[in-house]
Amino acid sequence: MIAKGPGNKGAVWVARRIPDGYISGHANHPRIMSFPLADGKTSITTKEINKIFNPEVETVMHMM
């Protein structure tokens, strides 16, 4: 989860697909610093969550 930026209230929640055979672990610091904006194919918003199991989807984002 990252902030929207100076002067903007809210946050952006982002999840990235981790390839099979890999793991990710971190604490107290966001690791996803850049990500593609939603295009409806490889990067989706939570409004398109029904696409989550499509193999081409790599990023899910939600703006709060």
PDB file of N, CA and C in Angstrom:
ATOM      1  N   MET A   1       0.854  -1.161   0.000  1.00  0.00           N
ATOM      2  CA  MET A   1       0.000   0.000   0.000  1.00  0.00           C
ATOM      3  C   MET A   1       0.904   1.229   0.000  1.00  0.00           C
ATOM      4  N   ILE A   2       0.629   2.155  -0.887  1.00  0.00           N
ATOM      5  CA  ILE A   2       1.402   3.385  -0.976  1.00  0.00           C
ATOM      6  C   ILE A   2       0.459   4.576  -1.005  1.00  0.00           C
ATOM      7  N   ALA A   3       0.953   5.729  -0.619  1.00  0.00           N
ATOM      8  CA  ALA A   3       0.134   6.951  -0.621  1.00  0.00           C
ATOM      9  C   ALA A   3      -0.051   7.450  -2.046  1.00  0.00           C
ATOM     10  N   LYS A   4      -1.100   8.243  -2.249  1.00  0.00           N
ATOM     11  CA  LYS A   4      -1.395   8.797  -3.568  1.00  0.00           C
ATOM     12  C   LYS A   4      -0.474   9.942  -3.941  1.00  0.00           C
ATOM     13  N   GLY A   5       0.197  10.544  -2.991  1.00  0.00           N
ATOM     14  CA  GLY A   5       1.123  11.625  -3.284  1.00  0.00           C
ATOM     15  C   GLY A   5       0.771  12.889  -2.526  1.00  0.00           C
ATOM     16  N   PRO A   6       1.647  13.885  -2.571  1.00  0.00           N
ATOM     17  CA  PRO A   6       1.429  15.132  -1.833  1.00  0.00           C
ATOM     18  C   PRO A   6       0.091  15.789  -2.205  1.00  0.00           C
ATOM     19  N   GLY A   7      -0.658  16.173  -1.190  1.00  0.00           N
ATOM     20  CA  GLY A   7      -1.927  16.861  -1.392  1.00  0.00           C
ATOM     21  C   GLY A   7      -3.098  15.960  -1.751  1.00  0.00           C
ATOM     22  N   ASN A   8      -2.880  14.657  -1.854  1.00  0.00           N
ATOM     23  CA  ASN A   8      -3.947  13.710  -2.186  1.00  0.00           C
ATOM     24  C   ASN A   8      -4.202  12.776  -1.017  1.00  0.00           C
ATOM     25  N   LYS A   9      -5.455  12.636  -0.623  1.00  0.00           N
ATOM     26  CA  LYS A   9      -5.794  11.729   0.466  1.00  0.00           C
ATOM     27  C   LYS A   9      -6.059  10.337  -0.087  1.00  0.00           C
ATOM     28  N   GLY A  10      -5.744   9.331   0.706  1.00  0.00           N
ATOM     29  CA  GLY A  10      -6.012   7.955   0.320  1.00  0.00           C
ATOM     30  C   GLY A  10      -4.732   7.179   0.084  1.00  0.00           C
ATOM     31  N   ALA A  11      -4.899   5.989  -0.445  1.00  0.00           N
ATOM     32  CA  ALA A  11      -3.772   5.097  -0.686  1.00  0.00           C
ATOM     33  C   ALA A  11      -4.070   4.236  -1.908  1.00  0.00           C
ATOM     34  N   VAL A  12      -3.028   3.603  -2.414  1.00  0.00           N
ATOM     35  CA  VAL A  12      -3.159   2.676  -3.528  1.00  0.00           C
ATOM     36  C   VAL A  12      -2.683   1.317  -3.043  1.00  0.00           C
ATOM     37  N   TRP A  13      -3.516   0.302  -3.188  1.00  0.00           N
ATOM     38  CA  TRP A  13      -3.183  -1.064  -2.818  1.00  0.00           C
ATOM     39  C   TRP A  13      -2.858  -1.800  -4.106  1.00  0.00           C
ATOM     40  N   VAL A  14      -1.705  -2.487  -4.139  1.00  0.00           N
ATOM     41  CA  VAL A  14      -1.261  -3.172  -5.354  1.00  0.00           C
ATOM     42  C   VAL A  14      -0.785  -4.571  -4.997  1.00  0.00           C
ATOM     43  N   ALA A  15      -1.127  -5.541  -5.841  1.00  0.00           N
ATOM     44  CA  ALA A  15      -0.622  -6.907  -5.706  1.00  0.00           C
ATOM     45  C   ALA A  15      -0.028  -7.327  -7.036  1.00  0.00           C
ATOM     46  N   ARG A  16       1.127  -7.979  -7.008  1.00  0.00           N
ATOM     47  CA  ARG A  16       1.767  -8.483  -8.228  1.00  0.00           C
ATOM     48  C   ARG A  16       1.851 -10.000  -8.147  1.00  0.00           C
ATOM     49  N   ARG A  17       1.692 -10.655  -9.272  1.00  0.00           N
ATOM     50  CA  ARG A  17       1.811 -12.114  -9.340  1.00  0.00           C
ATOM     51  C   ARG A  17       3.274 -12.498  -9.131  1.00  0.00           C
ATOM     52  N   ILE A  18       3.497 -13.492  -8.299  1.00  0.00           N
ATOM     53  CA  ILE A  18       4.836 -14.030  -8.064  1.00  0.00           C
ATOM     54  C   ILE A  18       4.941 -15.329  -8.846  1.00  0.00           C
ATOM     55  N   PRO A  19       5.970 -15.485  -9.674  1.00  0.00           N
ATOM     56  CA  PRO A  19       6.094 -16.698 -10.488  1.00  0.00           C
ATOM     57  C   PRO A  19       6.150 -17.964  -9.642  1.00  0.00           C
ATOM     58  N   ASP A  20       5.645 -19.066 -10.195  1.00  0.00           N
ATOM     59  CA  ASP A  20       5.723 -20.358  -9.516  1.00  0.00           C
ATOM     60  C   ASP A  20       7.165 -20.659  -9.140  1.00  0.00           C
ATOM     61  N   GLY A  21       7.358 -21.189  -7.951  1.00  0.00           N
ATOM     62  CA  GLY A  21       8.685 -21.547  -7.485  1.00  0.00           C
ATOM     63  C   GLY A  21       9.409 -20.431  -6.744  1.00  0.00           C
ATOM     64  N   TYR A  22       8.794 -19.242  -6.647  1.00  0.00           N
ATOM     65  CA  TYR A  22       9.391 -18.110  -5.954  1.00  0.00           C
ATOM     66  C   TYR A  22       8.530 -17.727  -4.755  1.00  0.00           C
ATOM     67  N   ILE A  23       9.124 -17.058  -3.783  1.00  0.00           N
ATOM     68  CA  ILE A  23       8.393 -16.547  -2.634  1.00  0.00           C
ATOM     69  C   ILE A  23       8.781 -15.086  -2.413  1.00  0.00           C
ATOM     70  N   SER A  24       7.974 -14.374  -1.652  1.00  0.00           N
ATOM     71  CA  SER A  24       8.278 -12.984  -1.323  1.00  0.00           C
ATOM     72  C   SER A  24       7.998 -12.771   0.157  1.00  0.00           C
ATOM     73  N   GLY A  25       8.888 -12.081   0.808  1.00  0.00           N
ATOM     74  CA  GLY A  25       8.678 -11.746   2.209  1.00  0.00           C
ATOM     75  C   GLY A  25       9.265 -10.379   2.505  1.00  0.00           C
ATOM     76  N   HIS A  26       8.496  -9.543   3.200  1.00  0.00           N
ATOM     77  CA  HIS A  26       8.988  -8.220   3.571  1.00  0.00           C
ATOM     78  C   HIS A  26       8.141  -7.695   4.717  1.00  0.00           C
ATOM     79  N   ALA A  27       8.668  -6.722   5.406  1.00  0.00           N
ATOM     80  CA  ALA A  27       7.931  -6.153   6.533  1.00  0.00           C
ATOM     81  C   ALA A  27       8.127  -4.639   6.587  1.00  0.00           C
ATOM     82  N   ASN A  28       7.049  -3.940   6.867  1.00  0.00           N
ATOM     83  CA  ASN A  28       7.073  -2.514   7.183  1.00  0.00           C
ATOM     84  C   ASN A  28       7.626  -1.594   6.090  1.00  0.00           C
ATOM     85  N   HIS A  29       7.629  -2.042   4.847  1.00  0.00           N
ATOM     86  CA  HIS A  29       8.054  -1.168   3.755  1.00  0.00           C
ATOM     87  C   HIS A  29       7.474  -1.707   2.460  1.00  0.00           C
ATOM     88  N   PRO A  30       6.825  -0.854   1.672  1.00  0.00           N
ATOM     89  CA  PRO A  30       6.284  -1.349   0.401  1.00  0.00           C
ATOM     90  C   PRO A  30       7.410  -1.733  -0.563  1.00  0.00           C
ATOM     91  N   ARG A  31       7.282  -2.854  -1.196  1.00  0.00           N
ATOM     92  CA  ARG A  31       8.302  -3.322  -2.143  1.00  0.00           C
ATOM     93  C   ARG A  31       7.916  -3.046  -3.585  1.00  0.00           C
ATOM     94  N   ILE A  32       6.643  -2.865  -3.859  1.00  0.00           N
ATOM     95  CA  ILE A  32       6.202  -2.568  -5.217  1.00  0.00           C
ATOM     96  C   ILE A  32       6.227  -1.051  -5.366  1.00  0.00           C
ATOM     97  N   MET A  33       7.262  -0.532  -5.986  1.00  0.00           N
ATOM     98  CA  MET A  33       7.431   0.913  -6.096  1.00  0.00           C
ATOM     99  C   MET A  33       6.899   1.462  -7.421  1.00  0.00           C
ATOM    100  N   SER A  34       6.787   0.620  -8.431  1.00  0.00           N
ATOM    101  CA  SER A  34       6.194   1.043  -9.703  1.00  0.00           C
ATOM    102  C   SER A  34       5.404  -0.137 -10.258  1.00  0.00           C
ATOM    103  N   PHE A  35       4.368   0.175 -11.005  1.00  0.00           N
ATOM    104  CA  PHE A  35       3.506  -0.873 -11.544  1.00  0.00           C
ATOM    105  C   PHE A  35       2.745  -0.308 -12.742  1.00  0.00           C
ATOM    106  N   PRO A  36       2.308  -1.182 -13.653  1.00  0.00           N
ATOM    107  CA  PRO A  36       1.556  -0.712 -14.809  1.00  0.00           C
ATOM    108  C   PRO A  36       0.140  -0.314 -14.406  1.00  0.00           C
ATOM    109  N   LEU A  37      -0.373   0.735 -15.013  1.00  0.00           N
ATOM    110  CA  LEU A  37      -1.753   1.129 -14.756  1.00  0.00           C
ATOM    111  C   LEU A  37      -2.693   0.104 -15.383  1.00  0.00           C
ATOM    112  N   ALA A  38      -3.898   0.035 -14.869  1.00  0.00           N
ATOM    113  CA  ALA A  38      -4.871  -0.943 -15.328  1.00  0.00           C
ATOM    114  C   ALA A  38      -5.136  -0.796 -16.823  1.00  0.00           C
ATOM    115  N   ASP A  39      -5.010  -1.919 -17.539  1.00  0.00           N
ATOM    116  CA  ASP A  39      -5.320  -1.936 -18.963  1.00  0.00           C
ATOM    117  C   ASP A  39      -6.410  -2.958 -19.284  1.00  0.00           C
ATOM    118  N   GLY A  40      -6.914  -3.648 -18.237  1.00  0.00           N
ATOM    119  CA  GLY A  40      -7.973  -4.631 -18.425  1.00  0.00           C
ATOM    120  C   GLY A  40      -7.494  -5.979 -18.920  1.00  0.00           C
ATOM    121  N   LYS A  41      -6.193  -6.116 -19.173  1.00  0.00           N
ATOM    122  CA  LYS A  41      -5.668  -7.378 -19.682  1.00  0.00           C
ATOM    123  C   LYS A  41      -4.603  -7.962 -18.751  1.00  0.00           C
ATOM    124  N   THR A  42      -3.457  -7.277 -18.605  1.00  0.00           N
ATOM    125  CA  THR A  42      -2.399  -7.768 -17.709  1.00  0.00           C
ATOM    126  C   THR A  42      -2.415  -7.061 -16.370  1.00  0.00           C
ATOM    127  N   SER A  43      -3.074  -5.922 -16.311  1.00  0.00           N
ATOM    128  CA  SER A  43      -3.181  -5.142 -15.076  1.00  0.00           C
ATOM    129  C   SER A  43      -4.644  -4.740 -14.903  1.00  0.00           C
ATOM    130  N   ILE A  44      -5.233  -5.144 -13.773  1.00  0.00           N
ATOM    131  CA  ILE A  44      -6.655  -4.897 -13.558  1.00  0.00           C
ATOM    132  C   ILE A  44      -6.894  -4.159 -12.245  1.00  0.00           C
ATOM    133  N   THR A  45      -8.076  -3.590 -12.113  1.00  0.00           N
ATOM    134  CA  THR A  45      -8.494  -2.994 -10.846  1.00  0.00           C
ATOM    135  C   THR A  45      -9.385  -3.991 -10.116  1.00  0.00           C
ATOM    136  N   THR A  46      -9.694  -3.702  -8.864  1.00  0.00           N
ATOM    137  CA  THR A  46     -10.566  -4.601  -8.114  1.00  0.00           C
ATOM    138  C   THR A  46     -11.981  -4.628  -8.687  1.00  0.00           C
ATOM    139  N   LYS A  47     -12.340  -3.651  -9.525  1.00  0.00           N
ATOM    140  CA  LYS A  47     -13.643  -3.686 -10.195  1.00  0.00           C
ATOM    141  C   LYS A  47     -13.702  -4.799 -11.241  1.00  0.00           C
ATOM    142  N   GLU A  48     -12.532  -5.290 -11.665  1.00  0.00           N
ATOM    143  CA  GLU A  48     -12.438  -6.372 -12.643  1.00  0.00           C
ATOM    144  C   GLU A  48     -11.924  -7.662 -12.001  1.00  0.00           C
ATOM    145  N   ILE A  49     -12.164  -7.827 -10.714  1.00  0.00           N
ATOM    146  CA  ILE A  49     -11.594  -8.946  -9.959  1.00  0.00           C
ATOM    147  C   ILE A  49     -12.016 -10.302 -10.515  1.00  0.00           C
ATOM    148  N   ASN A  50     -13.101 -10.339 -11.278  1.00  0.00           N
ATOM    149  CA  ASN A  50     -13.530 -11.608 -11.887  1.00  0.00           C
ATOM    150  C   ASN A  50     -12.488 -12.133 -12.883  1.00  0.00           C
ATOM    151  N   LYS A  51     -11.530 -11.316 -13.302  1.00  0.00           N
ATOM    152  CA  LYS A  51     -10.463 -11.726 -14.219  1.00  0.00           C
ATOM    153  C   LYS A  51      -9.226 -12.242 -13.482  1.00  0.00           C
ATOM    154  N   ILE A  52      -9.268 -12.318 -12.162  1.00  0.00           N
ATOM    155  CA  ILE A  52      -8.081 -12.612 -11.360  1.00  0.00           C
ATOM    156  C   ILE A  52      -7.404 -13.936 -11.721  1.00  0.00           C
ATOM    157  N   PHE A  53      -8.159 -14.919 -12.180  1.00  0.00           N
ATOM    158  CA  PHE A  53      -7.564 -16.213 -12.494  1.00  0.00           C
ATOM    159  C   PHE A  53      -7.111 -16.341 -13.945  1.00  0.00           C
ATOM    160  N   ASN A  54      -7.235 -15.273 -14.738  1.00  0.00           N
ATOM    161  CA  ASN A  54      -6.693 -15.289 -16.096  1.00  0.00           C
ATOM    162  C   ASN A  54      -5.173 -15.321 -15.998  1.00  0.00           C
ATOM    163  N   PRO A  55      -4.519 -16.241 -16.691  1.00  0.00           N
ATOM    164  CA  PRO A  55      -3.060 -16.368 -16.560  1.00  0.00           C
ATOM    165  C   PRO A  55      -2.272 -15.132 -16.973  1.00  0.00           C
ATOM    166  N   GLU A  56      -2.838 -14.276 -17.831  1.00  0.00           N
ATOM    167  CA  GLU A  56      -2.104 -13.092 -18.259  1.00  0.00           C
ATOM    168  C   GLU A  56      -2.158 -11.944 -17.250  1.00  0.00           C
ATOM    169  N   VAL A  57      -3.042 -12.015 -16.257  1.00  0.00           N
ATOM    170  CA  VAL A  57      -3.147 -10.958 -15.242  1.00  0.00           C
ATOM    171  C   VAL A  57      -1.947 -11.050 -14.286  1.00  0.00           C
ATOM    172  N   GLU A  58      -1.188  -9.966 -14.204  1.00  0.00           N
ATOM    173  CA  GLU A  58      -0.005  -9.912 -13.345  1.00  0.00           C
ATOM    174  C   GLU A  58      -0.134  -8.891 -12.221  1.00  0.00           C
ATOM    175  N   THR A  59      -1.041  -7.924 -12.362  1.00  0.00           N
ATOM    176  CA  THR A  59      -1.150  -6.852 -11.377  1.00  0.00           C
ATOM    177  C   THR A  59      -2.606  -6.564 -11.080  1.00  0.00           C
ATOM    178  N   VAL A  60      -2.910  -6.385  -9.790  1.00  0.00           N
ATOM    179  CA  VAL A  60      -4.251  -5.954  -9.347  1.00  0.00           C
ATOM    180  C   VAL A  60      -4.047  -4.710  -8.483  1.00  0.00           C
ATOM    181  N   MET A  61      -4.833  -3.666  -8.753  1.00  0.00           N
ATOM    182  CA  MET A  61      -4.703  -2.443  -7.961  1.00  0.00           C
ATOM    183  C   MET A  61      -6.064  -1.971  -7.469  1.00  0.00           C
ATOM    184  N   HIS A  62      -6.055  -1.298  -6.328  1.00  0.00           N
ATOM    185  CA  HIS A  62      -7.265  -0.742  -5.732  1.00  0.00           C
ATOM    186  C   HIS A  62      -6.918   0.625  -5.149  1.00  0.00           C
ATOM    187  N   MET A  63      -7.629   1.650  -5.553  1.00  0.00           N
ATOM    188  CA  MET A  63      -7.400   2.984  -5.021  1.00  0.00           C
ATOM    189  C   MET A  63      -8.433   3.278  -3.950  1.00  0.00           C
ATOM    190  N   MET A  64      -7.968   3.685  -2.766  1.00  0.00           N
ATOM    191  CA  MET A  64      -8.861   3.975  -1.646  1.00  0.00           C
ATOM    192  C   MET A  64      -8.982   5.462  -1.448  1.00  0.00           C
TER     193      MET A  64
END
